[in-house]
Amino acid sequence: MCGIVGFVSEKEENAGKILFDGLRKLEYRGYDSAGIAVISGDSINLEKEIGTLDDFEAAVDVDELNGKIGISHTRWATHGGVTKLNAHPHVSQDGNIAIVHNGIIENYQELKNDLKGVKFISETDTEVIVALMQKEIDGGNDFFEAFKKVLNKIEGSYAILAINARQPGVMLAAKNESPLILGKALGKMFAASDSMPLLMHTSEVIYLEDGEIAKLMAKSFEVFDLKGNKIAKTISKIETHIESSEKGMYAHFMLKEIMEQPNSLKRSLQQPYGDVEEFAKAISQARGVMLIACGTALHAAIAGQYLLDRIAQKHVNVINASEFSYLQTSLQKNSLVIAISQSGETADVINALKKIKQKGAKVYSIVNVEGSSIARMSDKTIGIKAGPEIGVASTKAFTSQLSILYQIAFALIGKLEEGRKEMDKLSGLARLCLDMNLDKTKALAEKLANKRDIYFIGRGINYPIALEGALKTKEISYLHAEGMAAGELKHGTLALVEKGTPVIAINPNDFVHAETLSNAIETKARGAFVIAISDKNNPVYDELLSIPGASEEFYPILGIIPLQLLAYQLAVVRGKNPDKPRNLAKSVTVK
Ligand code: F6R
């Protein structure tokens, strides 16, 4: 959470514009305030505003911010409320050093106590770093030495960029547990929280690892460890088309990404056979298999548990990454853990994987962002190829994660080729499903817009789809939504169903159809307004969001589509921005 971008160039540039355009690509990481610091002449030119980047743009003329070096930040508040003073960059009291930081400095209170005489103007942990930097420089250290000393004092997670008006040709960067990537272009070096701001300038990137410090000059860079020893780094090439991270004709990224699913599903099938087969082999040889993830990816993992069971008769455990440390005793050297993550940067997953690796278990991963931390720390990784997902609510990544899990299940029974042939039809079916539901969900959203609660029910593999439908709805429309196994209703939640309560039954024509229908009828008997997601209608339903008929095992990929659309339409009808839900950010890089 929080996005940072910085650059250093050999020539004078429209630094404000370069940095602002970079922040635009990272706005999904935080959007409560933003700031830019550029060195102009021999001083730091600082601009900060609270609100989104649109607010920033309205208040600041970025074209006026010229310079050869600058840093910028879009914030998701952790320490200190959303105020201009708490927004980044933070500047030292002498006005010479500016830094941006993504992460949390855990020992900042103790460090603050040692900085007697410094007048702090913000409530942030970050201001302590800049104050320490000034103290080290005042004590006779050069910029790099001061940075290194400060990094050795701070504890916690960070991706930091620092500039110094007294040494304007150098930007310093460091990371621990928060993402940071360097980009090398002609006569310019960049650093950013992910590759998207870099892609506008270069495809050559350098992945910084935890405990590394980078010294960036316009035409060269050096990387060191925290003791100051030089580290050799390789330059990697990344390929993502910039246009795929633009909104195009759509009102919101979320809608664009929902509508992209016919294509992203097709791309998810373009995995080398060997990679999928290696996952299957590792699963069949492992002593125990655990799928680990958070949020939407966790729902994909739960669906994976059902589909691996049904297609390949293989049992896997699923664990929520933030709960992993409390349940890790069964892990052994020959256990296999498969992490699922869109961003590949989720702190809860990364922290769990570190412990898993210490235990000697194998780590495989299914990620969307190539070269992400989770991909890099895995023994083997599969990229889902969904393309950039900018909307905070995960949509196309979910269906592509499911697609990979299906392929692994088919590989486990030696039927990857046949399975893929069947799955090839999913792209067309997804398109049909979108056409069938785009307008219908809009009309339904108008009916549901002022309800208090919505319940989502499903059995078997439709259960994680109920969970995912509820998560999508609550996170962007702010309506209370709860997803559950349909059989669980009568164990408590049914007490909340009264006249008019919307109950959405994910009930395709599969082997649990009749049982879920009975549960829907039970809610109807208590006055519920029953909506079904199905390819088979029934008079009990007040509304039907149709999905096309498909091979039974693939219903989840189609079943989630009307729910994504409905959540989107609910947010829009209720006047909320689906791309930027309050309090949330796309990459959750804090614990
Ligand atoms: C919900 C959503 C989140 C993420 C979760 C994990 O729409 O996007 O619940 O799924 O934060 O993120 P990744 O997949 O990046 O690890």
mmCIF file of N, CA, C and O and ligand atoms in Angstrom, residues 293-298 340-346 349 374 389 391-395 397 401 468 471-472 475 584-588, ligand 1:
data_model
loop_
_atom_site.group_PDB
_atom_site.id
_atom_site.type_symbol
_atom_site.label_atom_id
_atom_site.label_comp_id
_atom_site.label_asym_id
_atom_site.label_seq_id
_atom_site.Cartn_x
_atom_site.Cartn_y
_atom_site.Cartn_z
ATOM 1 N N ALA A 293 -3.503 -18.108 0.619
ATOM 2 C CA ALA A 293 -3.856 -16.882 -0.111
ATOM 3 C C ALA A 293 -4.678 -15.978 0.803
ATOM 4 O O ALA A 293 -5.007 -16.352 1.934
ATOM 5 N N CYS A 294 -5.041 -14.809 0.298
ATOM 6 C CA CYS A 294 -5.913 -13.875 1.027
ATOM 7 C C CYS A 294 -7.030 -13.394 0.100
ATOM 8 O O CYS A 294 -6.840 -13.322 -1.119
ATOM 9 N N GLY A 295 -8.135 -12.993 0.689
ATOM 10 C CA GLY A 295 -9.207 -12.312 -0.038
ATOM 11 C C GLY A 295 -9.730 -13.129 -1.207
ATOM 12 O O GLY A 295 -10.037 -14.318 -1.092
ATOM 13 N N THR A 296 -9.809 -12.462 -2.354
ATOM 14 C CA THR A 296 -10.328 -13.115 -3.563
ATOM 15 C C THR A 296 -9.488 -14.337 -3.935
ATOM 16 O O THR A 296 -10.029 -15.376 -4.326
ATOM 17 N N ALA A 297 -8.176 -14.208 -3.809
ATOM 18 C CA ALA A 297 -7.302 -15.340 -4.148
ATOM 19 C C ALA A 297 -7.574 -16.512 -3.198
ATOM 20 O O ALA A 297 -7.466 -17.680 -3.587
ATOM 21 N N LEU A 298 -7.963 -16.195 -1.964
ATOM 22 C CA LEU A 298 -8.322 -17.260 -1.017
ATOM 23 C C LEU A 298 -9.577 -17.982 -1.502
ATOM 24 O O LEU A 298 -9.694 -19.203 -1.392
ATOM 25 N N ILE A 340 -1.349 -18.394 -3.849
ATOM 26 C CA ILE A 340 -2.079 -17.773 -4.967
ATOM 27 C C ILE A 340 -2.182 -16.280 -4.665
ATOM 28 O O ILE A 340 -2.618 -15.894 -3.573
ATOM 29 N N SER A 341 -1.763 -15.464 -5.610
ATOM 30 C CA SER A 341 -1.791 -14.020 -5.369
ATOM 31 C C SER A 341 -1.803 -13.269 -6.691
ATOM 32 O O SER A 341 -1.001 -13.574 -7.576
ATOM 33 N N GLN A 342 -2.697 -12.328 -6.819
ATOM 34 C CA GLN A 342 -2.712 -11.504 -8.028
ATOM 35 C C GLN A 342 -1.438 -10.650 -8.069
ATOM 36 O O GLN A 342 -0.666 -10.728 -9.003
ATOM 37 N N SER A 343 -1.229 -9.857 -7.012
ATOM 38 C CA SER A 343 -0.126 -8.884 -7.017
ATOM 39 C C SER A 343 1.231 -9.542 -6.818
ATOM 40 O O SER A 343 2.251 -9.029 -7.249
ATOM 41 N N GLY A 344 1.222 -10.663 -6.085
ATOM 42 C CA GLY A 344 2.496 -11.276 -5.720
ATOM 43 C C GLY A 344 3.232 -10.474 -4.660
ATOM 44 O O GLY A 344 4.420 -10.686 -4.412
ATOM 45 N N GLU A 345 2.535 -9.524 -4.017
ATOM 46 C CA GLU A 345 3.199 -8.661 -3.032
ATOM 47 C C GLU A 345 2.463 -8.648 -1.694
ATOM 48 O O GLU A 345 2.808 -7.842 -0.829
ATOM 49 N N THR A 346 1.460 -9.464 -1.520
ATOM 50 C CA THR A 346 0.658 -9.403 -0.301
ATOM 51 C C THR A 346 1.498 -9.806 0.926
ATOM 52 O O THR A 346 2.021 -10.927 0.988
ATOM 53 N N VAL A 349 0.896 -13.099 2.805
ATOM 54 C CA VAL A 349 1.348 -14.298 2.085
ATOM 55 C C VAL A 349 2.879 -14.384 2.150
ATOM 56 O O VAL A 349 3.449 -15.439 2.431
ATOM 57 N N ILE A 374 6.507 -12.664 -4.532
ATOM 58 C CA ILE A 374 6.076 -14.060 -4.304
ATOM 59 C C ILE A 374 6.600 -14.951 -5.423
ATOM 60 O O ILE A 374 7.086 -16.057 -5.186
ATOM 61 N N GLU A 389 -4.146 -5.644 -13.540
ATOM 62 C CA GLU A 389 -5.457 -5.482 -12.895
ATOM 63 C C GLU A 389 -5.345 -4.245 -12.013
ATOM 64 O O GLU A 389 -4.616 -4.242 -11.028
ATOM 65 N N GLY A 391 -8.264 -2.047 -11.104
ATOM 66 C CA GLY A 391 -9.397 -1.910 -10.180
ATOM 67 C C GLY A 391 -9.037 -2.616 -8.877
ATOM 68 O O GLY A 391 -8.456 -3.708 -8.915
ATOM 69 N N VAL A 392 -9.343 -1.971 -7.757
ATOM 70 C CA VAL A 392 -8.955 -2.575 -6.470
ATOM 71 C C VAL A 392 -9.638 -3.934 -6.278
ATOM 72 O O VAL A 392 -9.041 -4.870 -5.751
ATOM 73 N N ALA A 393 -10.875 -4.045 -6.717
ATOM 74 C CA ALA A 393 -11.572 -5.327 -6.580
ATOM 75 C C ALA A 393 -11.071 -6.291 -7.655
ATOM 76 O O ALA A 393 -11.123 -5.995 -8.844
ATOM 77 N N SER A 394 -10.595 -7.425 -7.215
ATOM 78 C CA SER A 394 -10.021 -8.392 -8.158
ATOM 79 C C SER A 394 -11.126 -9.113 -8.919
ATOM 80 O O SER A 394 -12.078 -9.622 -8.325
ATOM 81 N N THR A 395 -11.024 -9.146 -10.244
ATOM 82 C CA THR A 395 -12.077 -9.787 -11.051
ATOM 83 C C THR A 395 -11.471 -10.777 -12.043
ATOM 84 O O THR A 395 -11.555 -11.985 -11.859
ATOM 85 N N ALA A 397 -8.461 -11.583 -12.490
ATOM 86 C CA ALA A 397 -7.429 -12.448 -11.896
ATOM 87 C C ALA A 397 -8.077 -13.682 -11.270
ATOM 88 O O ALA A 397 -7.529 -14.785 -11.336
ATOM 89 N N GLN A 401 -7.119 -17.394 -12.096
ATOM 90 C CA GLN A 401 -6.577 -18.285 -11.049
ATOM 91 C C GLN A 401 -7.330 -19.617 -11.084
ATOM 92 O O GLN A 401 -6.734 -20.696 -11.002
ATOM 93 N N GLU A 468 -17.133 -15.090 -2.722
ATOM 94 C CA GLU A 468 -16.531 -14.079 -3.597
ATOM 95 C C GLU A 468 -17.572 -13.031 -4.024
ATOM 96 O O GLU A 468 -17.265 -11.835 -4.083
ATOM 97 N N LEU A 471 -17.935 -10.726 -1.121
ATOM 98 C CA LEU A 471 -16.765 -9.848 -0.941
ATOM 99 C C LEU A 471 -16.796 -8.711 -1.966
ATOM 100 O O LEU A 471 -16.594 -7.535 -1.612
ATOM 101 N N LYS A 472 -17.072 -9.063 -3.232
ATOM 102 C CA LYS A 472 -17.127 -8.026 -4.278
ATOM 103 C C LYS A 472 -18.154 -6.969 -3.888
ATOM 104 O O LYS A 472 -17.913 -5.783 -3.985
ATOM 105 N N GLU A 475 -17.124 -4.794 -0.664
ATOM 106 C CA GLU A 475 -15.947 -3.922 -0.738
ATOM 107 C C GLU A 475 -16.156 -2.706 -1.637
ATOM 108 O O GLU A 475 -15.525 -1.680 -1.431
ATOM 109 N N LEU A 584 -9.365 0.841 1.363
ATOM 110 C CA LEU A 584 -8.687 -0.321 0.771
ATOM 111 C C LEU A 584 -7.612 0.125 -0.214
ATOM 112 O O LEU A 584 -7.625 1.237 -0.698
ATOM 113 N N ALA A 585 -6.700 -0.787 -0.491
ATOM 114 C CA ALA A 585 -5.727 -0.568 -1.565
ATOM 115 C C ALA A 585 -5.494 -1.907 -2.228
ATOM 116 O O ALA A 585 -5.795 -2.944 -1.647
ATOM 117 N N LYS A 586 -4.986 -1.869 -3.424
ATOM 118 C CA LYS A 586 -4.907 -3.122 -4.179
ATOM 119 C C LYS A 586 -3.843 -4.073 -3.656
ATOM 120 O O LYS A 586 -4.090 -5.243 -3.488
ATOM 121 N N SER A 587 -2.636 -3.541 -3.438
ATOM 122 C CA SER A 587 -1.577 -4.417 -2.948
ATOM 123 C C SER A 587 -1.482 -4.225 -1.452
ATOM 124 O O SER A 587 -1.124 -3.144 -0.998
ATOM 125 N N VAL A 588 -1.785 -5.263 -0.695
ATOM 126 C CA VAL A 588 -1.812 -5.086 0.757
ATOM 127 C C VAL A 588 -0.440 -5.474 1.302
ATOM 128 O O VAL A 588 -0.216 -6.610 1.701
HETATM 129 C C1 F6R B 1 -10.774 -8.272 -3.273
HETATM 130 C C2 F6R B 1 -9.338 -8.200 -3.398
HETATM 131 C C3 F6R B 1 -8.513 -8.612 -2.238
HETATM 132 C C4 F6R B 1 -7.273 -9.388 -2.732
HETATM 133 C C5 F6R B 1 -6.358 -9.731 -1.547
HETATM 134 C C6 F6R B 1 -5.180 -10.567 -1.991
HETATM 135 O O1 F6R B 1 -11.399 -7.901 -4.456
HETATM 136 O O2 F6R B 1 -8.822 -7.807 -4.406
HETATM 137 O O3 F6R B 1 -9.248 -9.365 -1.342
HETATM 138 O O4 F6R B 1 -7.714 -10.546 -3.371
HETATM 139 O O5 F6R B 1 -5.909 -8.555 -0.955
HETATM 140 O O6 F6R B 1 -4.429 -9.895 -2.951
HETATM 141 P P1 F6R B 1 -3.433 -10.649 -3.895
HETATM 142 O O7 F6R B 1 -4.215 -11.560 -4.765
HETATM 143 O O8 F6R B 1 -2.733 -9.573 -4.643
HETATM 144 O O9 F6R B 1 -2.502 -11.435 -2.999
#
